[in-house]
PDB file of C-alpha atoms in Angstrom:
ATOM      1  CA  MET B   1     -18.049 -18.763  33.197  1.00 47.00           C
ATOM      2  CA  SER B   2     -20.103 -21.135  35.349  1.00 46.00           C
ATOM      3  CA  ASN B   3     -18.500 -24.008  37.276  1.00 42.00           C
ATOM      4  CA  HIS B   4     -19.606 -26.720  34.837  1.00 48.00           C
ATOM      5  CA  THR B   5     -17.850 -24.963  31.942  1.00 50.00           C
ATOM      6  CA  ARG B   6     -14.191 -25.105  33.010  1.00 54.00           C
ATOM      7  CA  PRO B   7     -11.966 -25.044  29.900  1.00 57.00           C
ATOM      8  CA  PRO B   8     -10.886 -28.468  28.638  1.00 61.00           C
ATOM      9  CA  THR B   9      -7.141 -28.990  28.553  1.00 60.00           C
ATOM     10  CA  THR B  10      -6.658 -30.694  25.168  1.00 71.00           C
ATOM     11  CA  ILE B  11      -7.720 -29.847  21.614  1.00 72.00           C
ATOM     12  CA  ASP B  12      -9.901 -32.965  21.391  1.00 78.00           C
ATOM     13  CA  SER B  13     -11.699 -32.220  24.649  1.00 89.00           C
ATOM     14  CA  ALA B  14     -12.043 -28.550  23.659  1.00 90.00           C
ATOM     15  CA  ARG B  15     -13.626 -29.580  20.362  1.00 90.00           C
ATOM     16  CA  GLU B  16     -16.014 -31.952  22.131  1.00 92.00           C
ATOM     17  CA  TRP B  17     -16.997 -29.312  24.699  1.00 94.00           C
ATOM     18  CA  ALA B  18     -17.511 -26.558  22.107  1.00 95.00           C
ATOM     19  CA  ASN B  19     -19.490 -28.822  19.788  1.00 95.00           C
ATOM     20  CA  ARG B  20     -21.760 -29.947  22.607  1.00 95.00           C
ATOM     21  CA  ARG B  21     -22.450 -26.364  23.714  1.00 96.00           C
ATOM     22  CA  LEU B  22     -23.093 -25.160  20.163  1.00 97.00           C
ATOM     23  CA  VAL B  23     -25.535 -28.002  19.510  1.00 97.00           C
ATOM     24  CA  GLU B  24     -27.394 -27.004  22.698  1.00 97.00           C
ATOM     25  CA  ILE B  25     -27.606 -23.420  21.404  1.00 98.00           C
ATOM     26  CA  GLU B  26     -28.858 -24.692  18.055  1.00 98.00           C
ATOM     27  CA  GLU B  27     -31.656 -26.574  19.810  1.00 97.00           C
ATOM     28  CA  MET B  28     -32.644 -23.466  21.775  1.00 97.00           C
ATOM     29  CA  LEU B  29     -32.770 -21.379  18.590  1.00 97.00           C
ATOM     30  CA  ASN B  30     -34.126 -24.136  16.314  1.00 97.00           C
ATOM     31  CA  ALA B  31     -31.507 -23.150  13.747  1.00 98.00           C
ATOM     32  CA  ASP B  32     -28.076 -24.114  12.488  1.00 98.00           C
ATOM     33  CA  CYS B  33     -25.307 -22.058  14.085  1.00 98.00           C
ATOM     34  CA  LEU B  34     -21.967 -20.902  12.751  1.00 98.00           C
ATOM     35  CA  THR B  35     -19.502 -18.915  14.834  1.00 98.00           C
ATOM     36  CA  ILE B  36     -17.081 -16.366  13.413  1.00 98.00           C
ATOM     37  CA  ILE B  37     -14.586 -14.782  15.802  1.00 98.00           C
ATOM     38  CA  SER B  38     -12.136 -13.132  13.468  1.00 97.00           C
ATOM     39  CA  PRO B  39     -11.002 -10.056  11.615  1.00 93.00           C
ATOM     40  CA  ILE B  40     -12.744 -10.015   8.249  1.00 93.00           C
ATOM     41  CA  ARG B  41      -9.686 -10.493   6.073  1.00 90.00           C
ATOM     42  CA  SER B  42      -8.619 -12.720   3.207  1.00 91.00           C
ATOM     43  CA  GLY B  43      -8.886 -16.379   4.160  1.00 95.00           C
ATOM     44  CA  VAL B  44     -11.806 -16.256   6.564  1.00 97.00           C
ATOM     45  CA  GLU B  45     -14.275 -16.609   3.670  1.00 97.00           C
ATOM     46  CA  TYR B  46     -12.710 -19.985   2.807  1.00 97.00           C
ATOM     47  CA  SER B  47     -13.141 -21.222   6.376  1.00 97.00           C
ATOM     48  CA  VAL B  48     -16.768 -20.076   6.288  1.00 98.00           C
ATOM     49  CA  LYS B  49     -17.361 -21.867   2.986  1.00 98.00           C
ATOM     50  CA  VAL B  50     -15.852 -25.130   4.248  1.00 97.00           C
ATOM     51  CA  ALA B  51     -17.738 -24.938   7.556  1.00 97.00           C
ATOM     52  CA  VAL B  52     -21.096 -24.339   5.865  1.00 97.00           C
ATOM     53  CA  GLU B  53     -20.561 -27.035   3.244  1.00 96.00           C
ATOM     54  CA  ALA B  54     -19.425 -29.553   5.901  1.00 94.00           C
ATOM     55  CA  ARG B  55     -22.961 -29.910   7.255  1.00 92.00           C
ATOM     56  CA  GLU B  56     -24.602 -33.174   6.274  1.00 86.00           C
ATOM     57  CA  SER B  57     -28.114 -31.812   6.912  1.00 90.00           C
ATOM     58  CA  ARG B  58     -29.424 -28.279   7.330  1.00 94.00           C
ATOM     59  CA  ARG B  59     -32.313 -26.447   8.890  1.00 95.00           C
ATOM     60  CA  GLY B  60     -33.869 -23.587   6.969  1.00 94.00           C
ATOM     61  CA  THR B  61     -32.273 -20.920   9.160  1.00 98.00           C
ATOM     62  CA  LEU B  62     -28.633 -20.123   9.902  1.00 98.00           C
ATOM     63  CA  ILE B  63     -27.710 -18.025  12.933  1.00 98.00           C
ATOM     64  CA  VAL B  64     -24.205 -16.588  12.783  1.00 98.00           C
ATOM     65  CA  ILE B  65     -22.617 -15.871  16.160  1.00 98.00           C
ATOM     66  CA  LEU B  66     -20.369 -12.995  15.124  1.00 98.00           C
ATOM     67  CA  HIS B  67     -17.539 -11.187  16.893  1.00 98.00           C
ATOM     68  CA  THR B  68     -15.203  -8.983  14.855  1.00 96.00           C
ATOM     69  CA  GLU B  69     -13.448  -5.626  14.899  1.00 91.00           C
ATOM     70  CA  GLY B  70     -14.070  -5.355  11.153  1.00 90.00           C
ATOM     71  CA  GLY B  71     -11.991  -5.702   8.036  1.00 87.00           C
ATOM     72  CA  VAL B  72     -12.415  -5.766   4.269  1.00 88.00           C
ATOM     73  CA  VAL B  73     -15.877  -5.222   2.817  1.00 89.00           C
ATOM     74  CA  GLU B  74     -15.158  -7.267  -0.345  1.00 92.00           C
ATOM     75  CA  ILE B  75     -14.674 -10.306   1.919  1.00 95.00           C
ATOM     76  CA  VAL B  76     -18.065  -9.596   3.507  1.00 96.00           C
ATOM     77  CA  GLU B  77     -19.719  -9.836   0.106  1.00 96.00           C
ATOM     78  CA  ARG B  78     -18.167 -13.258  -0.507  1.00 97.00           C
ATOM     79  CA  ILE B  79     -19.233 -14.536   2.922  1.00 98.00           C
ATOM     80  CA  VAL B  80     -22.827 -13.403   2.360  1.00 98.00           C
ATOM     81  CA  ARG B  81     -22.813 -15.185  -1.005  1.00 98.00           C
ATOM     82  CA  VAL B  82     -21.946 -18.458   0.797  1.00 98.00           C
ATOM     83  CA  PHE B  83     -24.706 -18.009   3.388  1.00 98.00           C
ATOM     84  CA  ARG B  84     -27.399 -17.212   0.840  1.00 98.00           C
ATOM     85  CA  LYS B  85     -26.406 -20.121  -1.381  1.00 97.00           C
ATOM     86  CA  HIS B  86     -27.226 -22.605   1.388  1.00 97.00           C
ATOM     87  CA  TYR B  87     -29.867 -20.910   3.601  1.00 97.00           C
ATOM     88  CA  LYS B  88     -33.160 -19.166   2.970  1.00 95.00           C
ATOM     89  CA  GLU B  89     -32.924 -17.242   6.232  1.00 98.00           C
ATOM     90  CA  VAL B  90     -29.783 -15.889   7.910  1.00 98.00           C
ATOM     91  CA  LYS B  91     -29.661 -14.113  11.277  1.00 98.00           C
ATOM     92  CA  PHE B  92     -26.750 -12.633  13.209  1.00 98.00           C
ATOM     93  CA  LEU B  93     -26.261 -12.892  16.963  1.00 98.00           C
ATOM     94  CA  ILE B  94     -23.794 -10.382  18.405  1.00 98.00           C
ATOM     95  CA  PRO B  95     -22.582 -11.287  21.920  1.00 98.00           C
ATOM     96  CA  ASP B  96     -20.066  -8.435  22.086  1.00 97.00           C
ATOM     97  CA  GLN B  97     -19.273  -6.445  18.942  1.00 97.00           C
ATOM     98  CA  ALA B  98     -19.400  -6.518  15.145  1.00 97.00           C
ATOM     99  CA  MET B  99     -17.665  -3.350  14.009  1.00 93.00           C
ATOM    100  CA  SER B 100     -17.086  -1.665  10.652  1.00 89.00           C
ATOM    101  CA  ALA B 101     -17.240  -4.363   7.952  1.00 91.00           C
ATOM    102  CA  GLY B 102     -18.749  -6.592  10.663  1.00 95.00           C
ATOM    103  CA  THR B 103     -21.674  -4.166  10.824  1.00 96.00           C
ATOM    104  CA  VAL B 104     -22.090  -4.451   7.063  1.00 96.00           C
ATOM    105  CA  LEU B 105     -22.134  -8.236   7.456  1.00 97.00           C
ATOM    106  CA  ALA B 106     -24.708  -8.128  10.271  1.00 98.00           C
ATOM    107  CA  LEU B 107     -26.953  -5.863   8.197  1.00 98.00           C
ATOM    108  CA  SER B 108     -27.126  -8.557   5.505  1.00 98.00           C
ATOM    109  CA  GLY B 109     -29.248 -10.653   7.854  1.00 98.00           C
ATOM    110  CA  ASP B 110     -32.979 -11.211   8.082  1.00 98.00           C
ATOM    111  CA  ASP B 111     -32.662 -10.325  11.770  1.00 98.00           C
ATOM    112  CA  ILE B 112     -30.041  -9.155  14.270  1.00 98.00           C
ATOM    113  CA  LEU B 113     -29.977 -10.497  17.828  1.00 98.00           C
ATOM    114  CA  MET B 114     -28.283  -8.344  20.480  1.00 98.00           C
ATOM    115  CA  ASP B 115     -28.536  -7.375  24.134  1.00 97.00           C
ATOM    116  CA  TYR B 116     -27.692  -4.165  26.017  1.00 96.00           C
ATOM    117  CA  HIS B 117     -23.945  -4.992  25.912  1.00 96.00           C
ATOM    118  CA  SER B 118     -23.727  -5.783  22.198  1.00 98.00           C
ATOM    119  CA  CYS B 119     -22.729  -3.154  19.672  1.00 97.00           C
ATOM    120  CA  LEU B 120     -22.353  -2.504  15.986  1.00 96.00           C
ATOM    121  CA  GLY B 121     -20.299   0.381  14.631  1.00 92.00           C
ATOM    122  CA  PRO B 122     -19.990   3.037  11.938  1.00 89.00           C
ATOM    123  CA  ILE B 123     -19.454   1.480   8.511  1.00 84.00           C
ATOM    124  CA  ASP B 124     -15.877   2.658   8.190  1.00 69.00           C
ATOM    125  CA  PRO B 125     -14.408  -0.020   5.871  1.00 62.00           C
ATOM    126  CA  GLN B 126     -10.760  -0.924   6.195  1.00 63.00           C
ATOM    127  CA  LEU B 127      -8.011  -1.704   3.724  1.00 59.00           C
ATOM    128  CA  PHE B 128      -4.976  -3.799   4.562  1.00 60.00           C
ATOM    129  CA  LYS B 129      -1.749  -1.829   4.061  1.00 61.00           C
ATOM    130  CA  ASP B 130       1.766  -2.174   5.463  1.00 62.00           C
ATOM    131  CA  GLY B 131       0.725  -5.070   7.704  1.00 63.00           C
ATOM    132  CA  ARG B 132      -2.235  -3.305   9.303  1.00 64.00           C
ATOM    133  CA  PHE B 133      -5.819  -2.303   8.640  1.00 61.00           C
ATOM    134  CA  ILE B 134      -6.424   1.357   7.714  1.00 61.00           C
ATOM    135  CA  PRO B 135      -9.834   2.947   8.450  1.00 65.00           C
ATOM    136  CA  VAL B 136     -10.965   4.464   5.164  1.00 62.00           C
ATOM    137  CA  LEU B 137     -13.238   7.278   6.368  1.00 61.00           C
ATOM    138  CA  SER B 138     -10.530   8.858   8.515  1.00 62.00           C
ATOM    139  CA  TYR B 139      -8.291   9.288   5.472  1.00 62.00           C
ATOM    140  CA  LEU B 140     -11.108  10.539   3.242  1.00 64.00           C
ATOM    141  CA  SER B 141     -12.303  12.993   5.892  1.00 66.00           C
ATOM    142  CA  GLN B 142      -8.799  14.406   6.311  1.00 65.00           C
ATOM    143  CA  TYR B 143      -8.308  14.704   2.560  1.00 62.00           C
ATOM    144  CA  GLU B 144     -11.647  16.434   1.993  1.00 66.00           C
ATOM    145  CA  GLU B 145     -10.906  18.877   4.825  1.00 67.00           C
ATOM    146  CA  LEU B 146      -7.546  19.769   3.272  1.00 63.00           C
ATOM    147  CA  ILE B 147      -9.137  20.253  -0.146  1.00 64.00           C
ATOM    148  CA  GLU B 148     -11.736  22.635   1.315  1.00 66.00           C
ATOM    149  CA  LYS B 149      -9.023  24.626   3.080  1.00 63.00           C
ATOM    150  CA  SER B 150      -7.018  24.812  -0.142  1.00 66.00           C
ATOM    151  CA  LYS B 151      -9.958  26.540  -1.859  1.00 69.00           C
ATOM    152  CA  THR B 152      -9.742  29.382   0.624  1.00 69.00           C
ATOM    153  CA  GLU B 153      -5.918  29.386   0.642  1.00 67.00           C
ATOM    154  CA  THR B 154      -5.790  28.739   4.389  1.00 68.00           C
ATOM    155  CA  LEU B 155      -3.531  25.686   4.274  1.00 63.00           C
ATOM    156  CA  SER B 156      -0.517  25.792   6.561  1.00 67.00           C
ATOM    157  CA  ALA B 157       2.901  24.752   5.264  1.00 68.00           C
ATOM    158  CA  ALA B 158       2.624  21.462   7.166  1.00 60.00           C
ATOM    159  CA  GLU B 159      -0.810  20.764   5.651  1.00 57.00           C
ATOM    160  CA  ILE B 160       0.503  21.458   2.140  1.00 59.00           C
ATOM    161  CA  VAL B 161       3.235  18.869   2.679  1.00 58.00           C
ATOM    162  CA  LEU B 162       0.677  16.401   4.012  1.00 59.00           C
ATOM    163  CA  LEU B 163      -1.625  16.961   1.026  1.00 57.00           C
ATOM    164  CA  TYR B 164       1.168  16.236  -1.435  1.00 58.00           C
ATOM    165  CA  LYS B 165       2.011  13.010   0.407  1.00 60.00           C
ATOM    166  CA  LEU B 166      -1.484  11.578   0.007  1.00 60.00           C
ATOM    167  CA  ASP B 167      -1.720   8.919  -2.705  1.00 61.00           C
ATOM    168  CA  LEU B 168      -4.576   9.811  -5.080  1.00 55.00           C
ATOM    169  CA  ALA B 169      -4.877   6.226  -6.327  1.00 59.00           C
ATOM    170  CA  GLU B 170      -5.252   5.026  -2.739  1.00 64.00           C
ATOM    171  CA  LEU B 171      -7.836   7.693  -2.038  1.00 63.00           C
ATOM    172  CA  GLU B 172      -9.846   6.505  -5.022  1.00 62.00           C
ATOM    173  CA  GLN B 173      -9.638   2.968  -3.656  1.00 66.00           C
ATOM    174  CA  PHE B 174     -10.864   4.286  -0.298  1.00 70.00           C
ATOM    175  CA  ARG B 175     -13.861   5.937  -1.983  1.00 70.00           C
ATOM    176  CA  HIS B 176     -14.750   2.692  -3.740  1.00 72.00           C
ATOM    177  CA  ALA B 177     -14.615   0.775  -0.433  1.00 75.00           C
ATOM    178  CA  ARG B 178     -16.868   3.359   1.225  1.00 79.00           C
ATOM    179  CA  ASP B 179     -19.325   3.368  -1.678  1.00 85.00           C
ATOM    180  CA  LEU B 180     -19.419  -0.432  -1.822  1.00 89.00           C
ATOM    181  CA  SER B 181     -20.294  -0.595   1.888  1.00 89.00           C
ATOM    182  CA  ILE B 182     -23.194   1.792   1.364  1.00 90.00           C
ATOM    183  CA  THR B 183     -24.408  -0.039  -1.748  1.00 94.00           C
ATOM    184  CA  LEU B 184     -24.341  -3.441  -0.042  1.00 95.00           C
ATOM    185  CA  ILE B 185     -26.200  -2.211   3.036  1.00 96.00           C
ATOM    186  CA  GLN B 186     -28.908  -0.605   0.912  1.00 96.00           C
ATOM    187  CA  ARG B 187     -29.359  -3.763  -1.147  1.00 97.00           C
ATOM    188  CA  TRP B 188     -29.283  -6.242   1.716  1.00 97.00           C
ATOM    189  CA  LEU B 189     -31.532  -4.286   4.090  1.00 97.00           C
ATOM    190  CA  THR B 190     -34.136  -3.905   1.352  1.00 96.00           C
ATOM    191  CA  GLU B 191     -33.937  -7.539   0.249  1.00 96.00           C
ATOM    192  CA  TYR B 192     -33.665  -9.302   3.613  1.00 97.00           C
ATOM    193  CA  LYS B 193     -34.216  -7.220   6.766  1.00 96.00           C
ATOM    194  CA  PHE B 194     -37.199  -5.337   5.332  1.00 96.00           C
ATOM    195  CA  LYS B 195     -38.714  -8.211   3.352  1.00 94.00           C
ATOM    196  CA  ASP B 196     -41.634  -8.636   5.804  1.00 92.00           C
ATOM    197  CA  TRP B 197     -42.135  -4.912   6.484  1.00 92.00           C
ATOM    198  CA  GLU B 198     -45.624  -4.430   5.087  1.00 91.00           C
ATOM    199  CA  VAL B 199     -47.202  -1.562   7.089  1.00 90.00           C
ATOM    200  CA  THR B 200     -45.763   1.460   8.900  1.00 85.00           C
ATOM    201  CA  GLU B 201     -45.619   1.139  12.666  1.00 81.00           C
ATOM    202  CA  THR B 202     -47.551   4.270  13.662  1.00 81.00           C
ATOM    203  CA  GLN B 203     -49.906   5.138  10.801  1.00 84.00           C
ATOM    204  CA  LYS B 204     -50.321   1.564   9.526  1.00 85.00           C
ATOM    205  CA  LYS B 205     -49.842   2.619   5.910  1.00 89.00           C
ATOM    206  CA  PRO B 206     -48.774   0.080   3.265  1.00 93.00           C
ATOM    207  CA  VAL B 207     -44.999  -0.030   2.827  1.00 93.00           C
ATOM    208  CA  THR B 208     -43.821   0.308  -0.772  1.00 94.00           C
ATOM    209  CA  GLN B 209     -40.572  -0.864  -2.318  1.00 94.00           C
ATOM    210  CA  GLU B 210     -39.527   2.788  -2.572  1.00 94.00           C
ATOM    211  CA  MET B 211     -40.097   3.264   1.164  1.00 94.00           C
ATOM    212  CA  LYS B 212     -37.922   0.234   1.947  1.00 95.00           C
ATOM    213  CA  GLU B 213     -35.163   1.545  -0.288  1.00 94.00           C
ATOM    214  CA  GLU B 214     -35.355   5.014   1.257  1.00 94.00           C
ATOM    215  CA  ARG B 215     -35.140   3.615   4.808  1.00 94.00           C
ATOM    216  CA  ALA B 216     -32.150   1.498   3.775  1.00 95.00           C
ATOM    217  CA  ARG B 217     -30.435   4.553   2.234  1.00 93.00           C
ATOM    218  CA  SER B 218     -31.065   6.534   5.421  1.00 93.00           C
ATOM    219  CA  ILE B 219     -29.548   3.863   7.669  1.00 95.00           C
ATOM    220  CA  ALA B 220     -26.509   3.434   5.398  1.00 93.00           C
ATOM    221  CA  SER B 221     -25.993   7.200   5.249  1.00 89.00           C
ATOM    222  CA  GLN B 222     -26.209   7.609   9.027  1.00 91.00           C
ATOM    223  CA  LEU B 223     -23.775   4.778   9.673  1.00 90.00           C
ATOM    224  CA  ASN B 224     -21.395   6.371   7.172  1.00 84.00           C
ATOM    225  CA  ASP B 225     -21.460   9.785   8.892  1.00 81.00           C
ATOM    226  CA  HIS B 226     -17.912  10.144  10.222  1.00 71.00           C
ATOM    227  CA  GLU B 227     -18.636  13.548  11.780  1.00 74.00           C
ATOM    228  CA  ARG B 228     -21.564  12.136  13.741  1.00 81.00           C
ATOM    229  CA  TRP B 229     -19.819   9.137  15.276  1.00 70.00           C
ATOM    230  CA  LEU B 230     -16.321  10.730  15.402  1.00 63.00           C
ATOM    231  CA  THR B 231     -14.249   7.555  15.784  1.00 62.00           C
ATOM    232  CA  HIS B 232     -13.835   4.313  13.865  1.00 57.00           C
ATOM    233  CA  GLY B 233     -14.291   2.244  17.048  1.00 65.00           C
ATOM    234  CA  ARG B 234     -17.454   3.932  18.341  1.00 81.00           C
ATOM    235  CA  GLY B 235     -19.812   1.273  19.653  1.00 87.00           C
ATOM    236  CA  LEU B 236     -23.474   1.726  18.735  1.00 94.00           C
ATOM    237  CA  ASP B 237     -25.563  -0.175  21.244  1.00 95.00           C
ATOM    238  CA  MET B 238     -28.971  -1.717  20.756  1.00 96.00           C
ATOM    239  CA  GLN B 239     -30.813   1.321  22.102  1.00 95.00           C
ATOM    240  CA  THR B 240     -28.964   3.709  19.773  1.00 94.00           C
ATOM    241  CA  LEU B 241     -29.672   1.503  16.767  1.00 95.00           C
ATOM    242  CA  GLN B 242     -33.349   1.244  17.669  1.00 95.00           C
ATOM    243  CA  ASN B 243     -34.017   4.835  18.700  1.00 93.00           C
ATOM    244  CA  GLU B 244     -31.761   6.851  16.395  1.00 92.00           C
ATOM    245  CA  LEU B 245     -31.519   4.662  13.314  1.00 93.00           C
ATOM    246  CA  LYS B 246     -34.986   3.064  13.693  1.00 91.00           C
ATOM    247  CA  LEU B 247     -33.461  -0.365  13.119  1.00 94.00           C
ATOM    248  CA  LYS B 248     -35.384  -3.284  14.593  1.00 94.00           C
ATOM    249  CA  ILE B 249     -33.253  -5.525  16.841  1.00 97.00           C
ATOM    250  CA  THR B 250     -34.233  -8.708  18.686  1.00 97.00           C
ATOM    251  CA  ASP B 251     -33.085  -8.756  22.333  1.00 98.00           C
ATOM    252  CA  TYR B 252     -31.870 -12.321  22.845  1.00 98.00           C
ATOM    253  CA  SER B 253     -31.313 -11.707  26.586  1.00 96.00           C
ATOM    254  CA  GLU B 254     -35.080 -11.955  27.072  1.00 96.00           C
ATOM    255  CA  ASN B 255     -34.329 -15.687  27.172  1.00 97.00           C
ATOM    256  CA  PRO B 256     -31.992 -15.955  30.219  1.00 97.00           C
ATOM    257  CA  GLU B 257     -31.114 -19.593  29.499  1.00 97.00           C
ATOM    258  CA  LEU B 258     -30.033 -18.706  25.958  1.00 98.00           C
ATOM    259  CA  LYS B 259     -28.035 -15.711  27.177  1.00 97.00           C
ATOM    260  CA  GLN B 260     -26.159 -17.866  29.702  1.00 97.00           C
ATOM    261  CA  ALA B 261     -25.447 -20.538  27.093  1.00 97.00           C
ATOM    262  CA  ILE B 262     -24.171 -17.951  24.594  1.00 98.00           C
ATOM    263  CA  TRP B 263     -21.820 -16.347  27.096  1.00 97.00           C
ATOM    264  CA  ASP B 264     -20.505 -19.642  28.483  1.00 96.00           C
ATOM    265  CA  TYR B 265     -19.721 -20.679  24.919  1.00 97.00           C
ATOM    266  CA  PHE B 266     -18.342 -17.305  23.787  1.00 97.00           C
ATOM    267  CA  LEU B 267     -16.074 -16.851  26.812  1.00 95.00           C
ATOM    268  CA  PHE B 268     -14.786 -20.394  26.423  1.00 95.00           C
ATOM    269  CA  LEU B 269     -13.832 -19.778  22.783  1.00 95.00           C
ATOM    270  CA  ASP B 270     -12.204 -16.457  23.700  1.00 94.00           C
ATOM    271  CA  ASP B 271     -10.143 -18.227  26.364  1.00 92.00           C
ATOM    272  CA  TYR B 272      -9.306 -21.105  24.005  1.00 93.00           C
ATOM    273  CA  MET B 273      -8.118 -18.726  21.297  1.00 94.00           C
ATOM    274  CA  ARG B 274      -5.921 -16.837  23.753  1.00 93.00           C
ATOM    275  CA  ARG B 275      -4.365 -20.053  25.066  1.00 91.00           C
ATOM    276  CA  THR B 276      -3.686 -21.380  21.564  1.00 92.00           C
ATOM    277  CA  GLY B 277      -2.628 -18.063  20.048  1.00 94.00           C
ATOM    278  CA  GLN B 278      -5.338 -18.028  17.382  1.00 94.00           C
ATOM    279  CA  MET B 279      -6.475 -14.721  15.903  1.00 93.00           C
ATOM    280  CA  SER B 280      -9.199 -16.159  13.664  1.00 96.00           C
ATOM    281  CA  PHE B 281     -11.721 -18.865  14.494  1.00 96.00           C
ATOM    282  CA  VAL B 282     -14.694 -20.338  12.618  1.00 98.00           C
ATOM    283  CA  HIS B 283     -16.771 -23.052  14.287  1.00 97.00           C
ATOM    284  CA  SER B 284     -19.764 -25.228  13.562  1.00 96.00           C
ATOM    285  CA  PRO B 285     -20.610 -28.672  15.012  1.00 94.00           C
ATOM    286  CA  ASP B 286     -18.940 -30.173  11.911  1.00 92.00           C
ATOM    287  CA  TYR B 287     -15.983 -27.775  11.719  1.00 94.00           C
ATOM    288  CA  PHE B 288     -13.539 -26.824  14.489  1.00 90.00           C
TER     289      PHE B 288
END
């Protein structure tokens, strides 16, 4: 953090500092900005709704500065509904990471802004159980492996016990969460991210609706491949997303002044949240 951005010592001065910095970022981007630094869990959608509705005037574009380890995909759907009610264009700027359900949220945008440090993640949705988030794909992968072994009668005694302990109703819920993530990504990529994709990049052929839908299905399928990415927390950087998934990303660090402003602001909020013990934070110039 640069010398002129030392953390204010009171809530009022922190609010004033954060608002001033966010307004500066808005001017650089010529867009309204909303910041979400939070797990995507029940309650954050209400803060988003209030923050968006608090604006007295709006530009046509909203840029969401997003940092999250993920959460519940049903909450993502409600958040996107708020954004699209009030803005024609929505973009996501990822300073650090938007994992799991955060990736699903970012893929609802018309554009994604990242730099070499930023990352998205596999779309391994989570469900809240026993006071913690459970990664769905890990459970489904384990269950499907046990089922395959049972067909060849190669289950060990310990695996048989484990199989009987798995809750079939929960597993069905896990499947629904996985399938919803895939469905939402396919729909949103086709409707928003690919809306201006008119010709193919190499052969310059006209792009059909079917081609958009197929590309969206491919991206959703690859992000849902647990065997490929191996872990729930695997970070997929900008280069991986561009080269392997063929997903277009805007590198916001090409504007050094914007990059510095984003990181001054982001690191300040991270420090503020640590000092005040907050786990969830939503901010706009009219909502702190």
